Tab-separated table of C-alpha atoms in Angstrom:
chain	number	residue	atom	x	y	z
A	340	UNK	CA	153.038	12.946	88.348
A	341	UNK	CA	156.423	11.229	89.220
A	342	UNK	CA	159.522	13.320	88.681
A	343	UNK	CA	160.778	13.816	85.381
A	344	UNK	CA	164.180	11.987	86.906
A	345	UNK	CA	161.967	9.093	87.962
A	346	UNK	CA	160.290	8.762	84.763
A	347	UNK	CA	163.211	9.189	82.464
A	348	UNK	CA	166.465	7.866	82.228
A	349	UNK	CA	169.959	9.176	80.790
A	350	UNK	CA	170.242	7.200	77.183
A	351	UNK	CA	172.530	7.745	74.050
A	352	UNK	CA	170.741	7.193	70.303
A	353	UNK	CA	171.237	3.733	69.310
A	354	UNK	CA	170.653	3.396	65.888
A	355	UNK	CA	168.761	0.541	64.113
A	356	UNK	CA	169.386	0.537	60.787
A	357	UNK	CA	166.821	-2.133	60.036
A	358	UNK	CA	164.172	0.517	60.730
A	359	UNK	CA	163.429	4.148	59.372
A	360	UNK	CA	164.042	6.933	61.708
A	361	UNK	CA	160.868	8.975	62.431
A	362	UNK	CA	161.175	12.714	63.981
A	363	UNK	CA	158.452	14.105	65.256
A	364	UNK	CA	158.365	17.630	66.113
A	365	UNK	CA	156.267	19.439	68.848
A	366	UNK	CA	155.835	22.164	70.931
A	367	UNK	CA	154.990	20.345	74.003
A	368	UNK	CA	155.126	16.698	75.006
A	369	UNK	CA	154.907	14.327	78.156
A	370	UNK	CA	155.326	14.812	81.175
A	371	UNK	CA	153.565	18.401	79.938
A	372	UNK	CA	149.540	17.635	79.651
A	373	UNK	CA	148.512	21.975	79.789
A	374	UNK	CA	148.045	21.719	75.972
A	375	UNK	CA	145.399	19.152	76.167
A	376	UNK	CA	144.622	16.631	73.254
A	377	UNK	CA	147.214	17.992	70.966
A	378	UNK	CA	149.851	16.383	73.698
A	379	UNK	CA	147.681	13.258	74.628
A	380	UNK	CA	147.345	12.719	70.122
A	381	UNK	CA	151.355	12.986	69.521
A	382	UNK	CA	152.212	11.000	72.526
A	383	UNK	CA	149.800	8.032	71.716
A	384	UNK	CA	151.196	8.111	67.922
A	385	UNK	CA	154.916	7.938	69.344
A	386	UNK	CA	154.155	4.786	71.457
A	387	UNK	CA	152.330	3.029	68.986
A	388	UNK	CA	154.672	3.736	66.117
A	389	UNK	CA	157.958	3.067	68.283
A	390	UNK	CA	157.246	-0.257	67.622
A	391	UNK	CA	157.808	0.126	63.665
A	392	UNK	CA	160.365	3.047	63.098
A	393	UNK	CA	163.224	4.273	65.470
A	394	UNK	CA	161.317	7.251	66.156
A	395	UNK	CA	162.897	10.419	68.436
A	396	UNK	CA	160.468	13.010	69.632
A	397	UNK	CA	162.086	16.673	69.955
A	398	UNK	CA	159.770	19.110	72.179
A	399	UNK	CA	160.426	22.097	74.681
A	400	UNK	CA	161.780	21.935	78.156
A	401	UNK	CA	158.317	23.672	79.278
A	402	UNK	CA	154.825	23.090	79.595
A	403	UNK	CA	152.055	25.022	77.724
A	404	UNK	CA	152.097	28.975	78.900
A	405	UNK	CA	154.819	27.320	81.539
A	406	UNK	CA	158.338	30.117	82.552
A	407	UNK	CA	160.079	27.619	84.366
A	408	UNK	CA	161.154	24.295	82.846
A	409	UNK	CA	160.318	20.509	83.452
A	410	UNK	CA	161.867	19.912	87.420
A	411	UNK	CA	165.474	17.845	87.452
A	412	UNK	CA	165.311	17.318	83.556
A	413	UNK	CA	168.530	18.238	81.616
A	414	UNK	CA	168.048	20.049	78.148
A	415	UNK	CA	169.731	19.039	74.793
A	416	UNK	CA	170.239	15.597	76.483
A	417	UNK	CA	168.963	12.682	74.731
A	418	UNK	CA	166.535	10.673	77.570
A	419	UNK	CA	164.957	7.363	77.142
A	420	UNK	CA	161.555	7.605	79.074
A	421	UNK	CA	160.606	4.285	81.017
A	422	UNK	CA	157.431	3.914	78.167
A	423	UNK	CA	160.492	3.324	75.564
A	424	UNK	CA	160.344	6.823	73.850
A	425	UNK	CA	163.781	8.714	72.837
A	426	UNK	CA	163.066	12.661	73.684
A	427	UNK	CA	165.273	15.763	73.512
A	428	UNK	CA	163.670	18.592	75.649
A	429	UNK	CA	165.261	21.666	74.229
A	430	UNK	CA	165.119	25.271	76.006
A	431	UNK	CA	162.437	27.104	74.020
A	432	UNK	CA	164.567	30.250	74.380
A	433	UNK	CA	167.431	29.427	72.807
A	434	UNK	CA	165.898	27.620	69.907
A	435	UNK	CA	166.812	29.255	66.162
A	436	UNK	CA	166.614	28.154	62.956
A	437	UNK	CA	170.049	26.757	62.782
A	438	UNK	CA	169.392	24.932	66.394
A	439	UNK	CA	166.721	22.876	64.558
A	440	UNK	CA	168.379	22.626	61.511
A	441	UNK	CA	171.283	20.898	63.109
A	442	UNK	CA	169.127	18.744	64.904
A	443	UNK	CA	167.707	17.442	61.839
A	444	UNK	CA	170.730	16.746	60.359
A	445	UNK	CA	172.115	15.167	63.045
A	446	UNK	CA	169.108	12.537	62.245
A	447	UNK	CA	169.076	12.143	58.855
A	448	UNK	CA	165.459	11.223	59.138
A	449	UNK	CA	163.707	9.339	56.168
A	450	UNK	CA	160.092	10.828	57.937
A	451	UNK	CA	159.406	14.225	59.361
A	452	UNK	CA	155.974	14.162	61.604
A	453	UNK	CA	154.958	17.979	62.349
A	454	UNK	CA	152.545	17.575	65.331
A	455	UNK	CA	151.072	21.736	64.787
A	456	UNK	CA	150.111	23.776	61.874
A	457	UNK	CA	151.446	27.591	63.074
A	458	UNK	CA	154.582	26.550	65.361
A	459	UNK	CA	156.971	29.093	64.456
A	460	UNK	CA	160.338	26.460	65.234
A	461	UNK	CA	158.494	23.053	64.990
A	462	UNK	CA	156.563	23.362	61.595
A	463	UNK	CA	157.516	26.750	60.272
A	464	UNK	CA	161.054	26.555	60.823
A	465	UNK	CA	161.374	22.609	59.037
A	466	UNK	CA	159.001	23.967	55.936
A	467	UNK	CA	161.242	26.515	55.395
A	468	UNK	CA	164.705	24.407	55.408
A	469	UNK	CA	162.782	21.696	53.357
A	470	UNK	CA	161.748	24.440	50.789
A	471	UNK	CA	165.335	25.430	50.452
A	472	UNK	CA	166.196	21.892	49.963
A	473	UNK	CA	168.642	22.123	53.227
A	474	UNK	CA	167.059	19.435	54.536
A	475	UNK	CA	165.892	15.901	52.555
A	476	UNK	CA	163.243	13.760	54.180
A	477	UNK	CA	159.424	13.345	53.815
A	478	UNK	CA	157.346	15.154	55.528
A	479	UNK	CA	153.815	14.877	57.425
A	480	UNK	CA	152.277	17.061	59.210
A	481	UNK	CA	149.259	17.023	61.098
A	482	UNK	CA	147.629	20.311	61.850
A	483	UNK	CA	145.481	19.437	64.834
A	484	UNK	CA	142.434	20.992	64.481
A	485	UNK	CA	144.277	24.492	63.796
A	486	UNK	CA	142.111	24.994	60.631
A	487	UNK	CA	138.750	24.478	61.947
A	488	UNK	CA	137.023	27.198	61.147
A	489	UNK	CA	136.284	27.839	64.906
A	490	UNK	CA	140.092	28.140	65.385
A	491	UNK	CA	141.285	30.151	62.399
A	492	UNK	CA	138.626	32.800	64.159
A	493	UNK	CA	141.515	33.880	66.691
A	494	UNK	CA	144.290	35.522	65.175
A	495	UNK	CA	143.471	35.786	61.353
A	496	UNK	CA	145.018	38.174	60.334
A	497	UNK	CA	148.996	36.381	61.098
A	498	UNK	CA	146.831	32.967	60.473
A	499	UNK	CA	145.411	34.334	56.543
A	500	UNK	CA	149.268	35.524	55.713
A	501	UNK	CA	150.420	32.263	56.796
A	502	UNK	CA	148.616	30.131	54.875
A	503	UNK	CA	148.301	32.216	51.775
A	504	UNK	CA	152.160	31.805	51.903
A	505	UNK	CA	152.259	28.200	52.522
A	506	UNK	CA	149.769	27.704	49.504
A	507	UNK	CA	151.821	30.416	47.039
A	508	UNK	CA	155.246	28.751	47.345
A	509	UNK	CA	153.506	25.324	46.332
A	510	UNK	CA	154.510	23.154	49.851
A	511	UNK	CA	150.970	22.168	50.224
A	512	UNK	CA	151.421	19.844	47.137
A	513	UNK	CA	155.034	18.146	48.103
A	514	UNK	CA	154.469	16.830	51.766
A	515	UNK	CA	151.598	14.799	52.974
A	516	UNK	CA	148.769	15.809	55.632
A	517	UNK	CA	147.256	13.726	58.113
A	518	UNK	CA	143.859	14.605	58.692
A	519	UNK	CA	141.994	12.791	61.986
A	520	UNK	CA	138.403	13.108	59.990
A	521	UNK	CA	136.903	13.782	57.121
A	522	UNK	CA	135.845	17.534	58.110
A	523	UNK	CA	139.821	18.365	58.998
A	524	UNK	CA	140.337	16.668	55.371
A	525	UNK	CA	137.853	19.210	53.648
A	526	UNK	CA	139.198	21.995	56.173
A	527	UNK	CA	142.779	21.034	54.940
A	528	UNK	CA	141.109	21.113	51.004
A	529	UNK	CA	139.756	24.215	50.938
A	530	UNK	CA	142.850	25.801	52.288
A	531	UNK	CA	145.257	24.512	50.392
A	532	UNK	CA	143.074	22.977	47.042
A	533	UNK	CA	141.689	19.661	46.466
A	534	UNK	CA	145.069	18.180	44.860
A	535	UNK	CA	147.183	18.162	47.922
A	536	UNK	CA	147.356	14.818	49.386
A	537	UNK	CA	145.832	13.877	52.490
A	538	UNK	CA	145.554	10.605	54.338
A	539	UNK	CA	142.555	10.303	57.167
A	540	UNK	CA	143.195	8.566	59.584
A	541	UNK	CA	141.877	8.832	63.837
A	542	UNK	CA	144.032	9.797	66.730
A	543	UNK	CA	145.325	6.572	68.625
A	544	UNK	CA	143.233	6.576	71.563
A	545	UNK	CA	144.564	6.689	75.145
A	546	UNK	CA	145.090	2.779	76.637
A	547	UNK	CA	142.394	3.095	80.028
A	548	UNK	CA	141.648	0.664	82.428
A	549	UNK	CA	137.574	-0.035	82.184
A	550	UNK	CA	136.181	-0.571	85.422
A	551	UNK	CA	134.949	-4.334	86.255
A	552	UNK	CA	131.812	-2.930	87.987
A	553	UNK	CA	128.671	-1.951	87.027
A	554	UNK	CA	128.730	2.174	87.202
A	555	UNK	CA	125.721	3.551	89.493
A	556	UNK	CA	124.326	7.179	89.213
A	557	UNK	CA	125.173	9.399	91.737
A	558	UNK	CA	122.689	11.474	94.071
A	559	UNK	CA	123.011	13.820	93.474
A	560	UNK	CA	124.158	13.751	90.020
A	561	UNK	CA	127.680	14.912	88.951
A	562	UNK	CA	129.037	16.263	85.389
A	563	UNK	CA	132.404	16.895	84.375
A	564	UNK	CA	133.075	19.630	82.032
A	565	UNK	CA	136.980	18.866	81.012
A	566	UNK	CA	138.770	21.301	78.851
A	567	UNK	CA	140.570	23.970	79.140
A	568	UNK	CA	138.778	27.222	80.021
A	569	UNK	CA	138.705	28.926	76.041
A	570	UNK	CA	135.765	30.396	74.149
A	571	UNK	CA	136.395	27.742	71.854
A	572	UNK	CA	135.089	24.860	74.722
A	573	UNK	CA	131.606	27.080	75.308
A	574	UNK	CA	132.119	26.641	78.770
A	575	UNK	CA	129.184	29.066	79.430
A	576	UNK	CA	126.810	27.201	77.566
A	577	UNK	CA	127.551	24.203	79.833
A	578	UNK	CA	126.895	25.864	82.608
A	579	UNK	CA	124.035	28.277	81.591
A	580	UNK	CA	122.057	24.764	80.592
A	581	UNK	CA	121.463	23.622	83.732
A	582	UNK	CA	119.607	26.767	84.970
A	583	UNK	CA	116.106	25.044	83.933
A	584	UNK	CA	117.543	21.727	86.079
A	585	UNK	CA	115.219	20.889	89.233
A	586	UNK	CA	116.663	18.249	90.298
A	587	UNK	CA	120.100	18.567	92.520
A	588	UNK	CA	123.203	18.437	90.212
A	589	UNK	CA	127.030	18.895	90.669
A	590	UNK	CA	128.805	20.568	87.919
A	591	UNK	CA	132.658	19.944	88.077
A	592	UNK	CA	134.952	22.327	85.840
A	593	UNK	CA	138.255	20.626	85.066
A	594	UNK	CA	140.842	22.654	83.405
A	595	UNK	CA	143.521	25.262	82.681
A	596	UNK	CA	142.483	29.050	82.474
A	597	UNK	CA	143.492	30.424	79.419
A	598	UNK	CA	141.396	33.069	78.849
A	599	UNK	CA	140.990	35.168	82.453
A	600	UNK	CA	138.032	37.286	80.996
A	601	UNK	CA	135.919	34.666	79.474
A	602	UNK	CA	136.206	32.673	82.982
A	603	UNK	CA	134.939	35.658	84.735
A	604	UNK	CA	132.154	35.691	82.242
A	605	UNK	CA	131.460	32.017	82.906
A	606	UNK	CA	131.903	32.641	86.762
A	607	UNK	CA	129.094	35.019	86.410
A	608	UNK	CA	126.684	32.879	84.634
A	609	UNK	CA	127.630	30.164	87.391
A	610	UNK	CA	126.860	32.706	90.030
A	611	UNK	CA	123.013	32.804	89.108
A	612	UNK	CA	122.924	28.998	89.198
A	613	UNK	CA	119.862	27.918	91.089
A	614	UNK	CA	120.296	26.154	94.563
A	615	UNK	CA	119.888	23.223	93.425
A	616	UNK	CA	123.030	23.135	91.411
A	617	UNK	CA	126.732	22.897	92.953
A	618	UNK	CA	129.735	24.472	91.322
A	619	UNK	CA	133.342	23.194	91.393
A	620	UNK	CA	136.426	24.552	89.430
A	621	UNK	CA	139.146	22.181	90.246
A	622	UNK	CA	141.351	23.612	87.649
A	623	UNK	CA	144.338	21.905	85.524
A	624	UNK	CA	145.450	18.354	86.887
A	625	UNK	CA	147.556	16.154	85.154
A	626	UNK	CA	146.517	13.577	82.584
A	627	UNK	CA	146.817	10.350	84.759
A	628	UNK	CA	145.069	12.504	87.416
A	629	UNK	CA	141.730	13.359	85.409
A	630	UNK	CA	141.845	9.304	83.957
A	631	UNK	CA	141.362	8.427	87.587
A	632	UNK	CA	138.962	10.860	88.371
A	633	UNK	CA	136.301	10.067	85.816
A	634	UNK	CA	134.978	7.632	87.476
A	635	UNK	CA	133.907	9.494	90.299
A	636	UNK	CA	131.295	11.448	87.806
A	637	UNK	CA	128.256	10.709	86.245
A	638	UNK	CA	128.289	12.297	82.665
A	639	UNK	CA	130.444	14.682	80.810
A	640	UNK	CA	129.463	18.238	78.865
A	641	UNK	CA	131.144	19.693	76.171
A	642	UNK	CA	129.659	22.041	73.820
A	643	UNK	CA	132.887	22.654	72.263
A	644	UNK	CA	132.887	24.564	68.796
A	645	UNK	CA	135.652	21.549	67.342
A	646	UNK	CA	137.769	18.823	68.966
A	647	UNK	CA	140.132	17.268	66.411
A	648	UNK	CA	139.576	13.832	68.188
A	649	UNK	CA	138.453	14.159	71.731
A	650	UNK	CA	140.391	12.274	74.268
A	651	UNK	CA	138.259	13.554	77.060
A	652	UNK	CA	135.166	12.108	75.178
A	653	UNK	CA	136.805	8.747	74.833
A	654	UNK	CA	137.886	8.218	77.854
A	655	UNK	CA	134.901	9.516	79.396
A	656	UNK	CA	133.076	6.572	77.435
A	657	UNK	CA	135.848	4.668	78.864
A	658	UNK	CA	135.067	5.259	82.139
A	659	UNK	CA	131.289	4.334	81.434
A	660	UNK	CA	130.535	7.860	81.479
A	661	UNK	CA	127.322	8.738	78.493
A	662	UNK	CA	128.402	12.114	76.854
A	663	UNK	CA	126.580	15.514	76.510
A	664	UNK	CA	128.725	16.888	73.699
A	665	UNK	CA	127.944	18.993	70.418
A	666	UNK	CA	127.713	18.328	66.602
A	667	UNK	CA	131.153	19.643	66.251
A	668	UNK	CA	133.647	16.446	66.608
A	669	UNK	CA	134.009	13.264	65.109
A	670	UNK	CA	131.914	11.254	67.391
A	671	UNK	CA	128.724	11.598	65.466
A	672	UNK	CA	127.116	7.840	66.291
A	673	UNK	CA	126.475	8.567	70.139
A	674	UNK	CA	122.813	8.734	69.743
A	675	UNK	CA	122.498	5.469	68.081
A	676	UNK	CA	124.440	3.609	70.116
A	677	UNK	CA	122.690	5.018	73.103
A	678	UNK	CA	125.737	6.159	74.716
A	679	UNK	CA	125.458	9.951	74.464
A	680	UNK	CA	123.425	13.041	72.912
A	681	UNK	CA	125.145	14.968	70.133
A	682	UNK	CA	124.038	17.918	70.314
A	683	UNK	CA	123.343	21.325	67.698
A	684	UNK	CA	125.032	24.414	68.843
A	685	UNK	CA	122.951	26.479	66.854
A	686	UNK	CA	119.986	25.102	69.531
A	687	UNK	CA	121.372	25.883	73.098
A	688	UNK	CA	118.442	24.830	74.596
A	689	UNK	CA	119.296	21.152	73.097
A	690	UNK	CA	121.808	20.804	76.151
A	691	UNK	CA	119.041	22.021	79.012
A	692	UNK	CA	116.822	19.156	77.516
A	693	UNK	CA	118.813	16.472	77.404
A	694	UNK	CA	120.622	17.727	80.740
A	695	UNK	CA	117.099	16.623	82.297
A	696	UNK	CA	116.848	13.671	80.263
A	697	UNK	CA	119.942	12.568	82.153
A	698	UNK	CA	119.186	13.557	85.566
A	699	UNK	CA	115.469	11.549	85.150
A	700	UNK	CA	117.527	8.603	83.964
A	701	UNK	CA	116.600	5.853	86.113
A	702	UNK	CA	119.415	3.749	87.895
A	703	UNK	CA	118.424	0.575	85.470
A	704	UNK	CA	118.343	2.752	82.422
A	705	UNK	CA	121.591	4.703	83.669
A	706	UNK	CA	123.450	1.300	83.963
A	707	UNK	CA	122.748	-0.338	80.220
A	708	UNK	CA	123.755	3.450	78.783
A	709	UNK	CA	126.986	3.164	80.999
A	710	UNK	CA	128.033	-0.527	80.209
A	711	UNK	CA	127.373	0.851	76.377
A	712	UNK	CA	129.935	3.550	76.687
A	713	UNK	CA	132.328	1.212	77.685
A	714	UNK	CA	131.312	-1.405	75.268
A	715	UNK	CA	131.407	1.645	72.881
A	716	UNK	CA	135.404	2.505	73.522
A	717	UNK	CA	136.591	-1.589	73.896
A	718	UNK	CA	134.785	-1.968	70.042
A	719	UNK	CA	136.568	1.280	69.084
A	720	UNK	CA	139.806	0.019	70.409
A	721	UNK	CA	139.393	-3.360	68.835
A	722	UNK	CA	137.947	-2.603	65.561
A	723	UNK	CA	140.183	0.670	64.917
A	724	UNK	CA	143.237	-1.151	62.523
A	725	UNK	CA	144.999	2.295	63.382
A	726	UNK	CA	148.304	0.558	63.024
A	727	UNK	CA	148.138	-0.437	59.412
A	728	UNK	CA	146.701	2.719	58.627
A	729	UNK	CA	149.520	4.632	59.916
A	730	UNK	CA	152.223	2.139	58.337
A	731	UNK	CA	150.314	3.324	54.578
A	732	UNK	CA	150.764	7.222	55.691
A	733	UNK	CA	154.637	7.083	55.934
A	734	UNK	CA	154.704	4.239	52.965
């Protein structure tokens, strides 16, 4: 990554008052990237609706499970990144209730956008000061996947208390949610009752460069697991799959560590790998990093549990790379477009079968299923009308 003092430059708030200011609110933001999708969703949104609202994005000074702050960036300081974006990284420390509260006031924002569903200063926090009528704008939050059942399964007890209190006081009927498919709209529903309103509408995908070329197979062949190292991901069904593989495979794991224990479970299942198969944990890189790494691999696996939108599984398609992924995320088409297998978690043997579907793939075969994953993302891109759909959610 360039320094944050490359990347950003010193900038007062200019206001426009022919558009609406939008705030959106989140934990962790560019040049951060250890939170995965949730930062890659919220960053896309603010660049695409900059262009329609005067939008201001205030985050932490840290990255995800980070002590020490962003290098040679300034805190409470309003920046103005190169990209366009106005950003106030605040010291997660020293933020209270009446830190944030003066920072929305200071804005006056006609839209709220809360990029998390449990953040204790950057959902919580604004719920509460809206409830008490302290503060006046409308508000939209997004909960990110947070109430997949898969991800309500850690922590429920503080997560049940949460949400029983957000239904009881009657909050889940006077702001909007922005769901990014229909199951996080019936996830959001059953929560919170089938009268609050909810808008569904897809994560902005990342802008990639697709490669001119023709993609060939490797020899051997390589997959790219990318995600961060969770029970949620089922990192050890990705890698116990390919013990029934004969044919000589590279398995790359890109991603943070967030749970030591499960990667020491996973590390053991990898350690009875056959001969055959190679195993590489590169660990966490930075977004732009991974982008120009896909092409180097062959396919991606990811037999996550949920993904709210799955970046990595776009832009692995963007990179001409066919997917191994599960029934559990909103790419549910793969199959018939002959880009990808989705696959049923419930059958772990599904992966080890189509694992040596791929691997037999010839080189022809291989190169129609890769120009098709591109083909796949451009139409996405191109057909998507994200924009207007996003202009209706704060109309």
């Amino acid at each position: 990554l360039r320094s944050s003092s490359h990347f950003f430059k010193t900038s007062t708030i200019v206001s426009d008052s022919r558009k609406h200011t939008l705030l959106v609110l989140t934990d962790w933001f560019t040049p951060g990237y250890k939170a995965g999708g949730p930062i890659q969703s919220c960053y896309n949104f603010a660049i695409n609706m900059n262009k329609y609202y005067s939008l201001r994005v205030i985050t932490t000074n840290k990255d995800y499970r980070c002590s020490m702050p962003y290098p040679d960036l300034p805190t409470d300081v309003w920046r103005t990144g190169n990209d366009g974006l106005e950003v106030l990284y605040t010291d997660s420390e020293r933020l209270n209730i009446f830190k944030m509260f003066n920072y929305i006031r200071a804005l006056k924002p006609r839209y709220l956008y809360l990029n998390s569903m449990f953040s204790l200063y950057f959902t919580i926090t604004p719920l509460f000061l809206y409830m008490f009528k302290f503060i006046d704008t409308q508000i939209i939050l997004a909960p990110r996947g947070m109430l997949k059942r898969s991800a309500l399964q850690f922590k429920p007890f503080k997560k049940k208390c949460y949400l029983l209190a957000f239904r009881w006081t009657g909050l889940s009927r006077k702001i909007k949610f922005h769901a990014t498919d229909q199951q996080e709209k019936e996830d959001i529903q059953n929560i919170f009752g089938p009268n609050c309103w909810v808008k569904v509408i897809s994560s902005f995908p990342t802008s990639v460069l697709f490669n001119k070329l023709p993609k060939l197979k490797s020899e051997p062949v390589r997959f790219i697991f990318l995600g961060r190292i969770h029970p949620i991901k089922n990192l050890h069904i990705a890698i116990s799959s390919f013990h029934n593989c004969s044919k000589s495979v590279e398995l790359t794991i890109i991603g943070s560590i967030e749970d030591k224990a499960y990667w020491n479970y996973c590390q053991t299942i990898a350690s009875s790998l056959p001969e055959n198969i190679t195993f590489n944990f590169v660990g966490e890189l930075p977004h732009p990093k991974v982008v120009a790494t896909l092409p180097e691999f062959d396919f991606l696996i990811l037999p996550t549990q949920g993904e709210n939108f799955g970046h990595a599984i776009f832009e692995c398609l963007a990179a001409g790379l066919p997917v191994l992924i599960s029934d559990q995320t909103p790419w549910k088409d793969l199959e018939e477009k002959r880009v990808g297998w989705v696959l049923p978690l419930i059958n772990e043997s599904a992966f080890s079968t189509a694992i040596n579907e791929a691997v037999s793939m010839d080189r022809d075969e291989y190169v129609l299923r890769s120009n098709a994953a591109q083909k796949y993302a451009k139409d996405f891109i191109e057909n998507s009308e994200l924009e207007e759909a996003y202009l209706e959610l704060f109309g």
